[in-house]
Short mmCIF file of C-alpha atoms in Angstrom, two decimals:
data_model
loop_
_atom_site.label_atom_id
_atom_site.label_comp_id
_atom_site.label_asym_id
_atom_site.label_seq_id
_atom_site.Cartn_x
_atom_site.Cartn_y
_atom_site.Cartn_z
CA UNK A 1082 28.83 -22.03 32.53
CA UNK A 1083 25.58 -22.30 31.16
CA UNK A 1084 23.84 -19.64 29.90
CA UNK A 1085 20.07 -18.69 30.68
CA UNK A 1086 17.29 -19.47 27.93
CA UNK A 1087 16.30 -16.60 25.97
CA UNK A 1088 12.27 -15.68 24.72
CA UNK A 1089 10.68 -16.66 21.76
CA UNK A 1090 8.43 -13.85 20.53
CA UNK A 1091 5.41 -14.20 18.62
CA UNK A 1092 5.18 -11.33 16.94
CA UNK A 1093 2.49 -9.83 15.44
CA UNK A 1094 3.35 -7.81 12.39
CA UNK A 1095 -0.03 -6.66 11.26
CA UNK A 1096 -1.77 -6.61 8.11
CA UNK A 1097 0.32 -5.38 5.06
CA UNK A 1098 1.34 -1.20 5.97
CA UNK A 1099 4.53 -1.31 8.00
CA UNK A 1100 3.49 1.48 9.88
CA UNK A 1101 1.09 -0.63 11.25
CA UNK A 1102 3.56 -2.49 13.34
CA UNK A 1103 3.22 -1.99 17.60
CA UNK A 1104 6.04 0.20 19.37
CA UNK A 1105 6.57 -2.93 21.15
CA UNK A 1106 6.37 -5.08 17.84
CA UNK A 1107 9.26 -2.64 16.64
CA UNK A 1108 11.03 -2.53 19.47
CA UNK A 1109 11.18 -6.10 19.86
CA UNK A 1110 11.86 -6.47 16.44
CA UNK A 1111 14.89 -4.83 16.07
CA UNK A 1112 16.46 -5.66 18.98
CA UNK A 1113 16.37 -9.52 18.59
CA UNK A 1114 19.43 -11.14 17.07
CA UNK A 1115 17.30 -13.76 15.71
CA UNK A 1116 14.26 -13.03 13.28
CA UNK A 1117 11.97 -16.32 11.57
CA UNK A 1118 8.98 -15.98 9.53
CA UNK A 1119 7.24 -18.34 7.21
CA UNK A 1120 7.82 -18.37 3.38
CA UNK A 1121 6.13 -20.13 0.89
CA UNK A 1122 8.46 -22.42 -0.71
CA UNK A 1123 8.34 -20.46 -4.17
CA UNK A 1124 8.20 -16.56 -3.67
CA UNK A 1125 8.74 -13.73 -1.13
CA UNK A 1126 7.54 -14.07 2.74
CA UNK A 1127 4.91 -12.20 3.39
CA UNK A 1128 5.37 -11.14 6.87
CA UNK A 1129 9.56 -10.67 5.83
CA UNK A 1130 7.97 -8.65 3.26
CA UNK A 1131 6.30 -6.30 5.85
CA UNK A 1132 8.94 -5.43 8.00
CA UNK A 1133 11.86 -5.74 5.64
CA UNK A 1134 12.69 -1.86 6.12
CA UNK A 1135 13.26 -2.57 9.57
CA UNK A 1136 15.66 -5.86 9.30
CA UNK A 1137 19.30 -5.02 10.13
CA UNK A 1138 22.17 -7.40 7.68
CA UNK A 1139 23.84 -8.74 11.46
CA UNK A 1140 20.13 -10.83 12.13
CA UNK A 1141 19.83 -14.25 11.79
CA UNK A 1142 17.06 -15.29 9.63
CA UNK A 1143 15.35 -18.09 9.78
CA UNK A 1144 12.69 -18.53 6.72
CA UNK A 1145 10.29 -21.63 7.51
CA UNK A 1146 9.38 -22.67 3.75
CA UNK A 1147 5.90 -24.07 4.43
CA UNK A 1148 4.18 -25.86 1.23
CA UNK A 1149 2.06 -23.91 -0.83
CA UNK A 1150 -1.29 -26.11 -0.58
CA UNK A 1151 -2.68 -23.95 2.38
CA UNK A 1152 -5.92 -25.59 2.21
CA UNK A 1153 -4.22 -28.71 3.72
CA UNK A 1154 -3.15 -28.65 7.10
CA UNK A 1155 1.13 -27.90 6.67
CA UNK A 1156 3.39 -30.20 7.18
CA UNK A 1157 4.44 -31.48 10.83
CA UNK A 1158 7.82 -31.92 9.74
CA UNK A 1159 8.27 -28.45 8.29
CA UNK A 1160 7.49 -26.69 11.73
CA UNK A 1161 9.14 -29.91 13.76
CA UNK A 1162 12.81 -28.89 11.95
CA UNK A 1163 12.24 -25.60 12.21
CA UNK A 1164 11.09 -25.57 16.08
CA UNK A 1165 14.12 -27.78 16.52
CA UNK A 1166 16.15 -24.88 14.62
CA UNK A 1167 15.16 -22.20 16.71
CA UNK A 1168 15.01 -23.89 20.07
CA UNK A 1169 19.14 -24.28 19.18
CA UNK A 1170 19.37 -20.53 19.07
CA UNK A 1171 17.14 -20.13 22.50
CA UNK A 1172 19.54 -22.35 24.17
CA UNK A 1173 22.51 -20.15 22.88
CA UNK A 1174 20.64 -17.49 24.57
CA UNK A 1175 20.09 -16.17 21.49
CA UNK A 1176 16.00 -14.00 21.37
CA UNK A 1177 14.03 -15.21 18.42
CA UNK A 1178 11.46 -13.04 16.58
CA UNK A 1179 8.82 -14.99 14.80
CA UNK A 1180 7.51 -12.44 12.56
CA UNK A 1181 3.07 -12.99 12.16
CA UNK A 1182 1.02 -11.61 9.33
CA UNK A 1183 -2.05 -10.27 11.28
CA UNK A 1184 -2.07 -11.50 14.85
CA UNK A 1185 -0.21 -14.25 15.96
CA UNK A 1186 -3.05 -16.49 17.26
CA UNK A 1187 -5.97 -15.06 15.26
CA UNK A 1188 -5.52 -17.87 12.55
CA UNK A 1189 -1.92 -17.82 12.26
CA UNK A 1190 0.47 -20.26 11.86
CA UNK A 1191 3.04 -19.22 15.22
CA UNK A 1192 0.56 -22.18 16.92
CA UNK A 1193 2.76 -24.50 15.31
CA UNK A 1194 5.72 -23.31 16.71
CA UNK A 1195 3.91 -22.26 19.85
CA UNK A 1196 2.72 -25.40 20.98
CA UNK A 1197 6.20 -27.04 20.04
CA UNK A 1198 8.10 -24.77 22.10
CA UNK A 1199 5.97 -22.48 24.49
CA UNK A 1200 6.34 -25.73 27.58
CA UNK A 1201 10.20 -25.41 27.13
CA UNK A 1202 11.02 -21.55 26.75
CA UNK A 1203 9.90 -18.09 27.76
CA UNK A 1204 7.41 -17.17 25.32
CA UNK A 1205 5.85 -13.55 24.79
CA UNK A 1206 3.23 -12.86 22.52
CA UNK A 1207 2.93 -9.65 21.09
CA UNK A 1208 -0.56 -9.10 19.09
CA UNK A 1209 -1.11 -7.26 16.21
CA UNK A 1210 -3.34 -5.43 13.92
CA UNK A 1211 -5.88 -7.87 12.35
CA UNK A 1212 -6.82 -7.77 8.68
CA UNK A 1213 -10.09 -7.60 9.59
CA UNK A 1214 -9.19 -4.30 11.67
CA UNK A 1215 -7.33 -2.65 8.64
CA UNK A 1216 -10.38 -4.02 6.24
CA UNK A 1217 -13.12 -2.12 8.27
CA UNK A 1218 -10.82 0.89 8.30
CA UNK A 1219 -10.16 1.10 4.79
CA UNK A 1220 -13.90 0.18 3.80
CA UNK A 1221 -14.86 3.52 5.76
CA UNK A 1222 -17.73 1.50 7.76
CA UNK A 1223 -18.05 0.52 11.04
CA UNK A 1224 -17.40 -3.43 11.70
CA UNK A 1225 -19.53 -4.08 14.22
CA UNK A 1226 -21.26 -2.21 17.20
CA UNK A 1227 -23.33 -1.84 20.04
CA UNK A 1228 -24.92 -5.65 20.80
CA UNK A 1229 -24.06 -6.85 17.20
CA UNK A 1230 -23.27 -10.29 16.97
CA UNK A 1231 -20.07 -10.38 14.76
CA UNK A 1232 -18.78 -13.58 13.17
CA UNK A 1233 -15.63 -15.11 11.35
CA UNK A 1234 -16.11 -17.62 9.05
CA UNK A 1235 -14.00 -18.97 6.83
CA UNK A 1236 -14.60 -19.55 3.39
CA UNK A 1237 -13.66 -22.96 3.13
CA UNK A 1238 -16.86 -24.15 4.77
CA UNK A 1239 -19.84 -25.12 3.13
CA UNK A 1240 -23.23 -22.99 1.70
CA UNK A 1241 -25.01 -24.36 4.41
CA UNK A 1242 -22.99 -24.27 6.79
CA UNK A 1243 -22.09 -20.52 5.83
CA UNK A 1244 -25.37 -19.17 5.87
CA UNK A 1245 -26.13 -20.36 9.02
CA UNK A 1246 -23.67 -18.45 10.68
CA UNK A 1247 -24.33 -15.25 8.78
CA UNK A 1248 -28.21 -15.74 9.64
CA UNK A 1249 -27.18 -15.73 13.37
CA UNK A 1250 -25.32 -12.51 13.45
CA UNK A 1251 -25.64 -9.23 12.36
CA UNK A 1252 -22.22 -8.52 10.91
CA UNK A 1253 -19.44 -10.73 9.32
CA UNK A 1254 -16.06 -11.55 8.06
CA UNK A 1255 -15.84 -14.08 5.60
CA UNK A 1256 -12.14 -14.83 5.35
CA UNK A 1257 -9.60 -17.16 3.15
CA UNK A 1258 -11.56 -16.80 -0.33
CA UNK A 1259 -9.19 -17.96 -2.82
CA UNK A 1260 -10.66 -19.93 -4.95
CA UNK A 1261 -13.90 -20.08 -2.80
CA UNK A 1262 -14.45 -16.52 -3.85
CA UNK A 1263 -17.39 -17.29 -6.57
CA UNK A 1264 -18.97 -19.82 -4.53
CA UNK A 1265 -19.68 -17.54 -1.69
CA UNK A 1266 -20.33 -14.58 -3.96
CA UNK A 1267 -23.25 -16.28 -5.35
CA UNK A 1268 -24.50 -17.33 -1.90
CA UNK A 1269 -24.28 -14.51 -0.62
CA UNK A 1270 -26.68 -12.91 -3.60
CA UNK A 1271 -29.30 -16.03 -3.21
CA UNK A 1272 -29.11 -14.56 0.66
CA UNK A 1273 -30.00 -11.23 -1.20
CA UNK A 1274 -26.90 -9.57 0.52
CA UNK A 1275 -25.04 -8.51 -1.63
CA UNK A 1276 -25.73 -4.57 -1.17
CA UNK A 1277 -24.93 -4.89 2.57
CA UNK A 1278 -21.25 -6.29 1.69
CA UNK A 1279 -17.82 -5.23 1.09
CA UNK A 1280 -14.95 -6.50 -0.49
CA UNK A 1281 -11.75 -5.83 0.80
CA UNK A 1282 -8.10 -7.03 -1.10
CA UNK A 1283 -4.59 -6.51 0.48
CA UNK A 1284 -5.67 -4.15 2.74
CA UNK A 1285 -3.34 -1.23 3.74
CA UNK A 1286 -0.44 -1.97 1.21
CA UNK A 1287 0.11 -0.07 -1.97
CA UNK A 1288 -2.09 -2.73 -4.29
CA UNK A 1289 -5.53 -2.35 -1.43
CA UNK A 1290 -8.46 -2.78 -3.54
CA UNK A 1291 -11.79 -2.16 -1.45
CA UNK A 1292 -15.19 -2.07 -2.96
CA UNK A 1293 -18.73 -3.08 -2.93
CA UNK A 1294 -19.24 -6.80 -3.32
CA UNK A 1295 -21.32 -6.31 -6.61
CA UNK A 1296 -18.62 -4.62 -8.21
CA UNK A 1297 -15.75 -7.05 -7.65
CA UNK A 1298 -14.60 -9.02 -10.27
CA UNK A 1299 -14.61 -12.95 -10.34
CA UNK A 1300 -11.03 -13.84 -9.00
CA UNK A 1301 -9.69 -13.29 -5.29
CA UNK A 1302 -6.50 -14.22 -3.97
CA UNK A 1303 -5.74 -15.43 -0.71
CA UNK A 1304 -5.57 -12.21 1.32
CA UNK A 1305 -9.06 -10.89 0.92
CA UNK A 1306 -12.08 -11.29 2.73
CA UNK A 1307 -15.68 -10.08 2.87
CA UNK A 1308 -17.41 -7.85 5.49
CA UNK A 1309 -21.27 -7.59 5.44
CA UNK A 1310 -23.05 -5.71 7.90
CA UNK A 1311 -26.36 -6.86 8.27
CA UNK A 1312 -27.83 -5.11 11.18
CA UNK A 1313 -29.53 -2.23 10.19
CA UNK A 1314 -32.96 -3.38 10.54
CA UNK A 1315 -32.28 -5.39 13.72
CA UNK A 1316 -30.70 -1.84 15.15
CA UNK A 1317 -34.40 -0.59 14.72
CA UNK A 1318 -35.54 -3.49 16.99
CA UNK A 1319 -32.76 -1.55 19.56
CA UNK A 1320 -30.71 -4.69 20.48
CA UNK B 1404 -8.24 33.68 2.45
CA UNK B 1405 -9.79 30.02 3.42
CA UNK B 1406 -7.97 27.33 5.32
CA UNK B 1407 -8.33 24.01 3.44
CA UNK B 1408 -9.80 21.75 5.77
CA UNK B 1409 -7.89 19.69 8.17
CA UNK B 1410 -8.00 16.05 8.73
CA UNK B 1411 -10.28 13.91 11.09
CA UNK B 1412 -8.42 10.95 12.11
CA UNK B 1413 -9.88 7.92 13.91
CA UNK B 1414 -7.01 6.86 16.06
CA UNK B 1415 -7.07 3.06 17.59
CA UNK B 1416 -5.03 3.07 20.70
CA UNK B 1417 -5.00 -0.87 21.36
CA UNK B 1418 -5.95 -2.31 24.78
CA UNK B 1419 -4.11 -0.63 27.03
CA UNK B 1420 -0.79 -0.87 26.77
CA UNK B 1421 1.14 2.46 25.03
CA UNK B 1422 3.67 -0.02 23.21
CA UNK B 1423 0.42 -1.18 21.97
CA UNK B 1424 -0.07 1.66 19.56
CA UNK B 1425 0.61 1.33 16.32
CA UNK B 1426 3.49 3.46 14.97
CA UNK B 1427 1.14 5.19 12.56
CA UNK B 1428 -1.16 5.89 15.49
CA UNK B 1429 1.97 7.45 17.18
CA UNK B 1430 2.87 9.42 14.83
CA UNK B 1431 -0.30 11.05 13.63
CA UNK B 1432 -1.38 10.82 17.79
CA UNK B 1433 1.84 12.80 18.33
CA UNK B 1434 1.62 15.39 15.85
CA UNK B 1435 -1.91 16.43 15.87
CA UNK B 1436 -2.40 19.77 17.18
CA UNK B 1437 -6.09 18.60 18.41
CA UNK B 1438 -6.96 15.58 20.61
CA UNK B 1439 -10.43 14.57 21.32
CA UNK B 1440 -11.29 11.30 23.61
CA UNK B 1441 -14.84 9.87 25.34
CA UNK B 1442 -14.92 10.68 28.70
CA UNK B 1443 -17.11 9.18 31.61
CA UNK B 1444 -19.53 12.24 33.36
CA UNK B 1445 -17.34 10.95 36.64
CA UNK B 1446 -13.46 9.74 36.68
CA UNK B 1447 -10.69 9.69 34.22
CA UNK B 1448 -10.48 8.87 30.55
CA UNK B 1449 -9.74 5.36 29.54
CA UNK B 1450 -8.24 6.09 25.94
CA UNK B 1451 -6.60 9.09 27.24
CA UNK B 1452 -4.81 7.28 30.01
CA UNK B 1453 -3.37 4.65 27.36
CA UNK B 1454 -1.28 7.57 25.41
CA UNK B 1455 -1.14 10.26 28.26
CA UNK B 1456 2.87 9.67 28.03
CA UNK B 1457 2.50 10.76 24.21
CA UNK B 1458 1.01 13.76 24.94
CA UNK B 1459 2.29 17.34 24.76
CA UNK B 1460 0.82 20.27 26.82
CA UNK B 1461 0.61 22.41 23.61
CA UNK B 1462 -2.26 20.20 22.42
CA UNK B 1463 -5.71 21.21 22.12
CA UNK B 1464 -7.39 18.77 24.17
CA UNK B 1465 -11.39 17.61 23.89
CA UNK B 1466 -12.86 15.84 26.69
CA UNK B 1467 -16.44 14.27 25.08
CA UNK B 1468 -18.34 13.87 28.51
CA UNK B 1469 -20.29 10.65 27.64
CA UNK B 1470 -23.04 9.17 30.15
CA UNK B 1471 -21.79 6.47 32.31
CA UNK B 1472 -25.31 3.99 31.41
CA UNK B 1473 -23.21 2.18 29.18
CA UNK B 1474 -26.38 -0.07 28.27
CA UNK B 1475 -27.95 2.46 26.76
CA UNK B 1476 -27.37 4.39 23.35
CA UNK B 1477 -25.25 7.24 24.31
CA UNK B 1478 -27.08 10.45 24.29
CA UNK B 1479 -27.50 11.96 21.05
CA UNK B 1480 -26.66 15.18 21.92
CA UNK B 1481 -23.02 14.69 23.38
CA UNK B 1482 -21.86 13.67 20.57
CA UNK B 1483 -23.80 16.72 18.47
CA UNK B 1484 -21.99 19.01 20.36
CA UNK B 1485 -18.74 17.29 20.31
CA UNK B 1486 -18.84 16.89 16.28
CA UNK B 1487 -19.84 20.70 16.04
CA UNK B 1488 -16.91 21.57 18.57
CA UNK B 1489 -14.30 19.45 16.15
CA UNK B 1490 -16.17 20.57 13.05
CA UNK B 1491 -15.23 23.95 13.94
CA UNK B 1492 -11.19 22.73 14.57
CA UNK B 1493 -10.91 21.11 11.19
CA UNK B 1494 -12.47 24.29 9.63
CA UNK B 1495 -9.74 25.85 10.91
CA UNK B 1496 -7.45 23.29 9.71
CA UNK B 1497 -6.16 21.84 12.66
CA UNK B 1498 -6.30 17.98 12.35
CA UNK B 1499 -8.18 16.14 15.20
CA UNK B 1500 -6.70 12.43 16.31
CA UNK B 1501 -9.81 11.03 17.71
CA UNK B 1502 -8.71 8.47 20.44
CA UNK B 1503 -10.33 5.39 20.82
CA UNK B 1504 -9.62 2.16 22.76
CA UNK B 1505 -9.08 -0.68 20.90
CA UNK B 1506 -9.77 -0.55 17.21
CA UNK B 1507 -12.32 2.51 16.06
CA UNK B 1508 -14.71 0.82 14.43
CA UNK B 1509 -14.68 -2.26 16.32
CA UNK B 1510 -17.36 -2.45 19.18
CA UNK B 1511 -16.30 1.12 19.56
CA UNK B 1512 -17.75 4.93 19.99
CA UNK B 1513 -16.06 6.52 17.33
CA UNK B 1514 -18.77 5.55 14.65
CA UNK B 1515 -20.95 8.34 16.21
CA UNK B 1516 -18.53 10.91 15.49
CA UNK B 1517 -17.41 9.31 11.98
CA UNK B 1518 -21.57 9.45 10.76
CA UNK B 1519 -21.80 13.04 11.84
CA UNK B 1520 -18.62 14.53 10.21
CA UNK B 1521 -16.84 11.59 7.55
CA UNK B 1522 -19.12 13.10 4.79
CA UNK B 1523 -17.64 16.64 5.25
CA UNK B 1524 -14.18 16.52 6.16
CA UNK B 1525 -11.16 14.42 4.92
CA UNK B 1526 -11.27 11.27 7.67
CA UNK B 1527 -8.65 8.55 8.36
CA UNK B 1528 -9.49 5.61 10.19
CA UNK B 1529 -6.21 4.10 11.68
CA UNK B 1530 -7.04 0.30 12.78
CA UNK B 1531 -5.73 -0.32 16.51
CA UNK B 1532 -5.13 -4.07 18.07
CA UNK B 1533 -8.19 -5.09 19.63
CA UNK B 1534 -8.43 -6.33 23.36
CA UNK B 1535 -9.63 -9.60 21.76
CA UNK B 1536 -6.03 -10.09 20.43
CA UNK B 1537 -4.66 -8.89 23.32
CA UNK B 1538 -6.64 -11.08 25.56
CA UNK B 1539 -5.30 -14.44 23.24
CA UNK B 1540 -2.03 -13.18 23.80
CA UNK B 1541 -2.61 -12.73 27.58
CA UNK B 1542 -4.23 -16.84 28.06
CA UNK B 1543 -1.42 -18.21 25.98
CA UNK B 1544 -3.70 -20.04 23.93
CA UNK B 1545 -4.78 -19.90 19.90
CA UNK B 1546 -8.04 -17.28 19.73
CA UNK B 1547 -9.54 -19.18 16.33
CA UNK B 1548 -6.88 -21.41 14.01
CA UNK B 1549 -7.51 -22.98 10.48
CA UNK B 1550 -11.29 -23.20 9.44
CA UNK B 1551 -12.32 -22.45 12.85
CA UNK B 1552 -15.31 -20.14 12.93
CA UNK B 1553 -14.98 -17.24 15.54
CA UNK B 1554 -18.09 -15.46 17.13
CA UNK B 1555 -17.85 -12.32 19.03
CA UNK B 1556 -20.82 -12.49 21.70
CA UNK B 1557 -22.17 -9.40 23.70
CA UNK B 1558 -22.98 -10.64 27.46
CA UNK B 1559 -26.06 -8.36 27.16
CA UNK B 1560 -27.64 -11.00 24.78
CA UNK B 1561 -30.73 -13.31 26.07
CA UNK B 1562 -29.03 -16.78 27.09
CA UNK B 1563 -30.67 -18.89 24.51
CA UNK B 1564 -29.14 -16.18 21.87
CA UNK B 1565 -25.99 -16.38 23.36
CA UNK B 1566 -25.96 -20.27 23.24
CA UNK B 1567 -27.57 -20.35 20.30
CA UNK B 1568 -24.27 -18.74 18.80
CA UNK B 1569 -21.78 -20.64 21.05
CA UNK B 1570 -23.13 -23.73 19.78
CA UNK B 1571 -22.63 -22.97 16.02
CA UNK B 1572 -18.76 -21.67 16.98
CA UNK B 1573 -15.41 -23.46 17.36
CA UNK B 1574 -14.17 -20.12 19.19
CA UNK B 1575 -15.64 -17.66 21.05
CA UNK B 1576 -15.24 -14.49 22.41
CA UNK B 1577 -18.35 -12.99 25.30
CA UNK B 1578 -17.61 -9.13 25.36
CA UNK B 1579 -19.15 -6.48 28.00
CA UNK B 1580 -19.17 -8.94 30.70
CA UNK B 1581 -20.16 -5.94 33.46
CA UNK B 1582 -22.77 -7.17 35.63
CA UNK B 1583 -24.33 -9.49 32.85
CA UNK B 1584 -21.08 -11.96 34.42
CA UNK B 1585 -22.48 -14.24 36.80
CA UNK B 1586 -25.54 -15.05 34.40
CA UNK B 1587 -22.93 -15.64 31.81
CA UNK B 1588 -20.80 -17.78 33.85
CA UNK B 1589 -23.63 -20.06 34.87
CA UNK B 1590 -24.62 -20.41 31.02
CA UNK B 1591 -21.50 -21.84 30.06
CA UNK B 1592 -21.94 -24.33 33.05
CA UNK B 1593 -24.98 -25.28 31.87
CA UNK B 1594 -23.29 -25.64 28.54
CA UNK B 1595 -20.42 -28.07 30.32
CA UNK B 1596 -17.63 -25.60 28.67
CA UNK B 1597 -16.58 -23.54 31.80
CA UNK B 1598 -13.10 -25.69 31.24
CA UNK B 1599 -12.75 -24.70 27.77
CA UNK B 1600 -13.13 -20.85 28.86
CA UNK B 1601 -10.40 -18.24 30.09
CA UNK B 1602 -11.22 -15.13 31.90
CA UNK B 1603 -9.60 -12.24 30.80
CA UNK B 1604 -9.58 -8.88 32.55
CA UNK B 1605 -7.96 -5.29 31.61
CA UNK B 1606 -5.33 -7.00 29.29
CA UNK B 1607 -2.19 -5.55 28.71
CA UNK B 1608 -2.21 -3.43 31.87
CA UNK B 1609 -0.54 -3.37 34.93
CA UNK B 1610 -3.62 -4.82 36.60
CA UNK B 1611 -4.40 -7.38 33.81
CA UNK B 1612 -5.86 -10.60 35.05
CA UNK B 1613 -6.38 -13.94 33.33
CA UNK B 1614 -6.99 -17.04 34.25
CA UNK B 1615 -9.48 -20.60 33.96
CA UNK B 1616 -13.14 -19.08 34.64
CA UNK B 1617 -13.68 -21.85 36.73
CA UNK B 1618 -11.26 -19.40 39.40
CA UNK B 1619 -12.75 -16.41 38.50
CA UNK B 1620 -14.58 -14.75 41.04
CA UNK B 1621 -18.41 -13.64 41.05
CA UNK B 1622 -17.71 -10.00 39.84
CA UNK B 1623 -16.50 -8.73 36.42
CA UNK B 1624 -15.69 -5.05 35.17
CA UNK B 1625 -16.86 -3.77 31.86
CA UNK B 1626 -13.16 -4.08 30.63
CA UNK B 1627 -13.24 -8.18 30.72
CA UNK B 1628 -14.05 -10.80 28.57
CA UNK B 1629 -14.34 -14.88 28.51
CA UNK B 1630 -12.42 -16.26 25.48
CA UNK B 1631 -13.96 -20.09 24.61
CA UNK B 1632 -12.44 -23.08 22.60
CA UNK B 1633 -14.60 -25.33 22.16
CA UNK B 1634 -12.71 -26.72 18.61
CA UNK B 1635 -10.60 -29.64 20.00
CA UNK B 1636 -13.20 -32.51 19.34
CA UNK B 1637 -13.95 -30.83 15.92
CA UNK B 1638 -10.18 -30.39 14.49
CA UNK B 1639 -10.02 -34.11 15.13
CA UNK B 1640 -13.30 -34.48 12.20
CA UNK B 1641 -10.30 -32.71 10.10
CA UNK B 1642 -12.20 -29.28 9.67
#
């Protein structure tokens, strides 16, 4: 007798504070008998990292060691054998969690998995908290409001191409700094916007570091971003 | 004696769905001995709606009547009164959970509250999953992946502004459709990119609806969105 495929969960695990996990996030969580996350191939996983309090010793886990150069797009293989590995344990009839920093499809890695496996299983997608949420909320500002145009752009991209984007709305998230960080930091001052931006670090865990952008020092790491409200004077024009 | 002062809490209540709430949310939400939530002049309270289940009958509760004109900055005064009514709660020392759809400080109304009292009270924002992630999760499809940039659009913007911004985006998301829709629609036709757009409506509810805008029909609530990819051509230039 065959037994009827189980769902693959995306689920979003939010930005860092485990607290910030859904009910349904939770729920689903500890329920499954299957749990998979991504984990750099040296160090800790991230997302395990998050809900590790909440992991029971009788789930499977499933860590998906991605390489470490994230500026390069990851390995097909490395989500082909591991889509491969969990669509075994959905056949079983066996739920699998797929824990996602942030949101699973607001620039997360699930899509790899997702578009691998959502034509052949149930799939559920459970969004989360975004970074970008929990870095307005700890910067004690509003994000964006009203008619404000408000952008995402990733570091990565060029000056140009940058300032472009940030003439066109009137607040932003610059995301992914790394090693980008000084780059933009300077652009940002030629722009002479510096006073109008935040930096946010880790944002909701234990090590958060929020301040304004003048003030932060001349390394980032991965998890930080930039928000910059620019909209004060175009508020006065009452858009 | 004098009561140190109570709390103001900022409390993001997701799109729609209670298992949507954080568990922080939930918690604070559930042991806050004041609740205060927007209200339109006519009908029932969205945000309050989303966590009535939560709710006890020994909580303070405070309805903040707000105009119905959406389009128009929300009278001043309403939320004078309201801040002076939960001013005089936190004096007290009872902690207020301000509920707010979505995240607080995302596109929402809380930031009229949080500039009249976050100077003179302790305030907590707690970040909430925003109906743009849940509306992603509703179409099944990636919101904004790698170096994508992501634009959030309000309909009420002129069309050339609006394509102005579509055209420098990989991913988009057009917010407060209302009766700005049909324009809107006819835009992206213009723009050939009605194929690359889902319409999303009250996501995560009972009633949610989502599908190609190409089948949506000629009307759209104030609760919708269209969620754009236009990236496909431009992942293939390795961006």
């Amino acid at each position: 007798m065959s037994v009827p495929p189980a769902t693959l969960y995306g689920l979003g695990v939010g930005p860092g504070d485990p607290e910030l996990l859904t009910l349904k996030a939770h729920r689903i969580l500890t329920s499954a008998p299957v749990v998979a996350y991504p984990k750099p191939d040296t160090g800790e996983s991230f997302a395990r990292s998050i809900v590790a309090g909440y992991l029971r010793k009788e789930q499977e886990e499933i860590a998906i060691e991605v390489p470490m150069r994230v500026e390069r797009f990851p390995a097909a293989e490395v989500y082909e054998a591991a889509a491969k590995r969990i669509a075994a344990d959905l056949k079983a009839g066996r739920d699998v969690a797929v824990l996602c920093e942030g949101d699973p499809f607001f620039y997360g890695s699930f899509m790899y998995l997702f578009e691998r496996l959502a034509s052949k299983f149930p799939t559920e997608i459970v969004p989360g908290v975004s970074s970008v949420m929990a870095a307005g909320a700890a910067s004690a500002r509003p994000i964006a409001a009203r008619n404000d145009v408000f952008t995402v752009i990733p570091a990565p991209l060029e000056d140009r191409e940058i300032a472009t984007r940030i003439a066109l709305s009137e607040a932003f998230a610059i995301i992914k700094l790394g090693r980008h960080f000084m780059r933009v930091k300077t652009l940002i001052e030629t722009l002479r916007l510096t006073g109008s931006c935040r930096y946010c670090e880790r944002v909701s865990l234990a090590e958060e570091r929020v301040m304004p952008l003048a003030e932060a020092s001349d390394t980032a790491p991965y998890f930080s971003m930039i928000l910059g409200y620019r909209g004060a004077e175009k508020a006065i024009r009452g858009r």
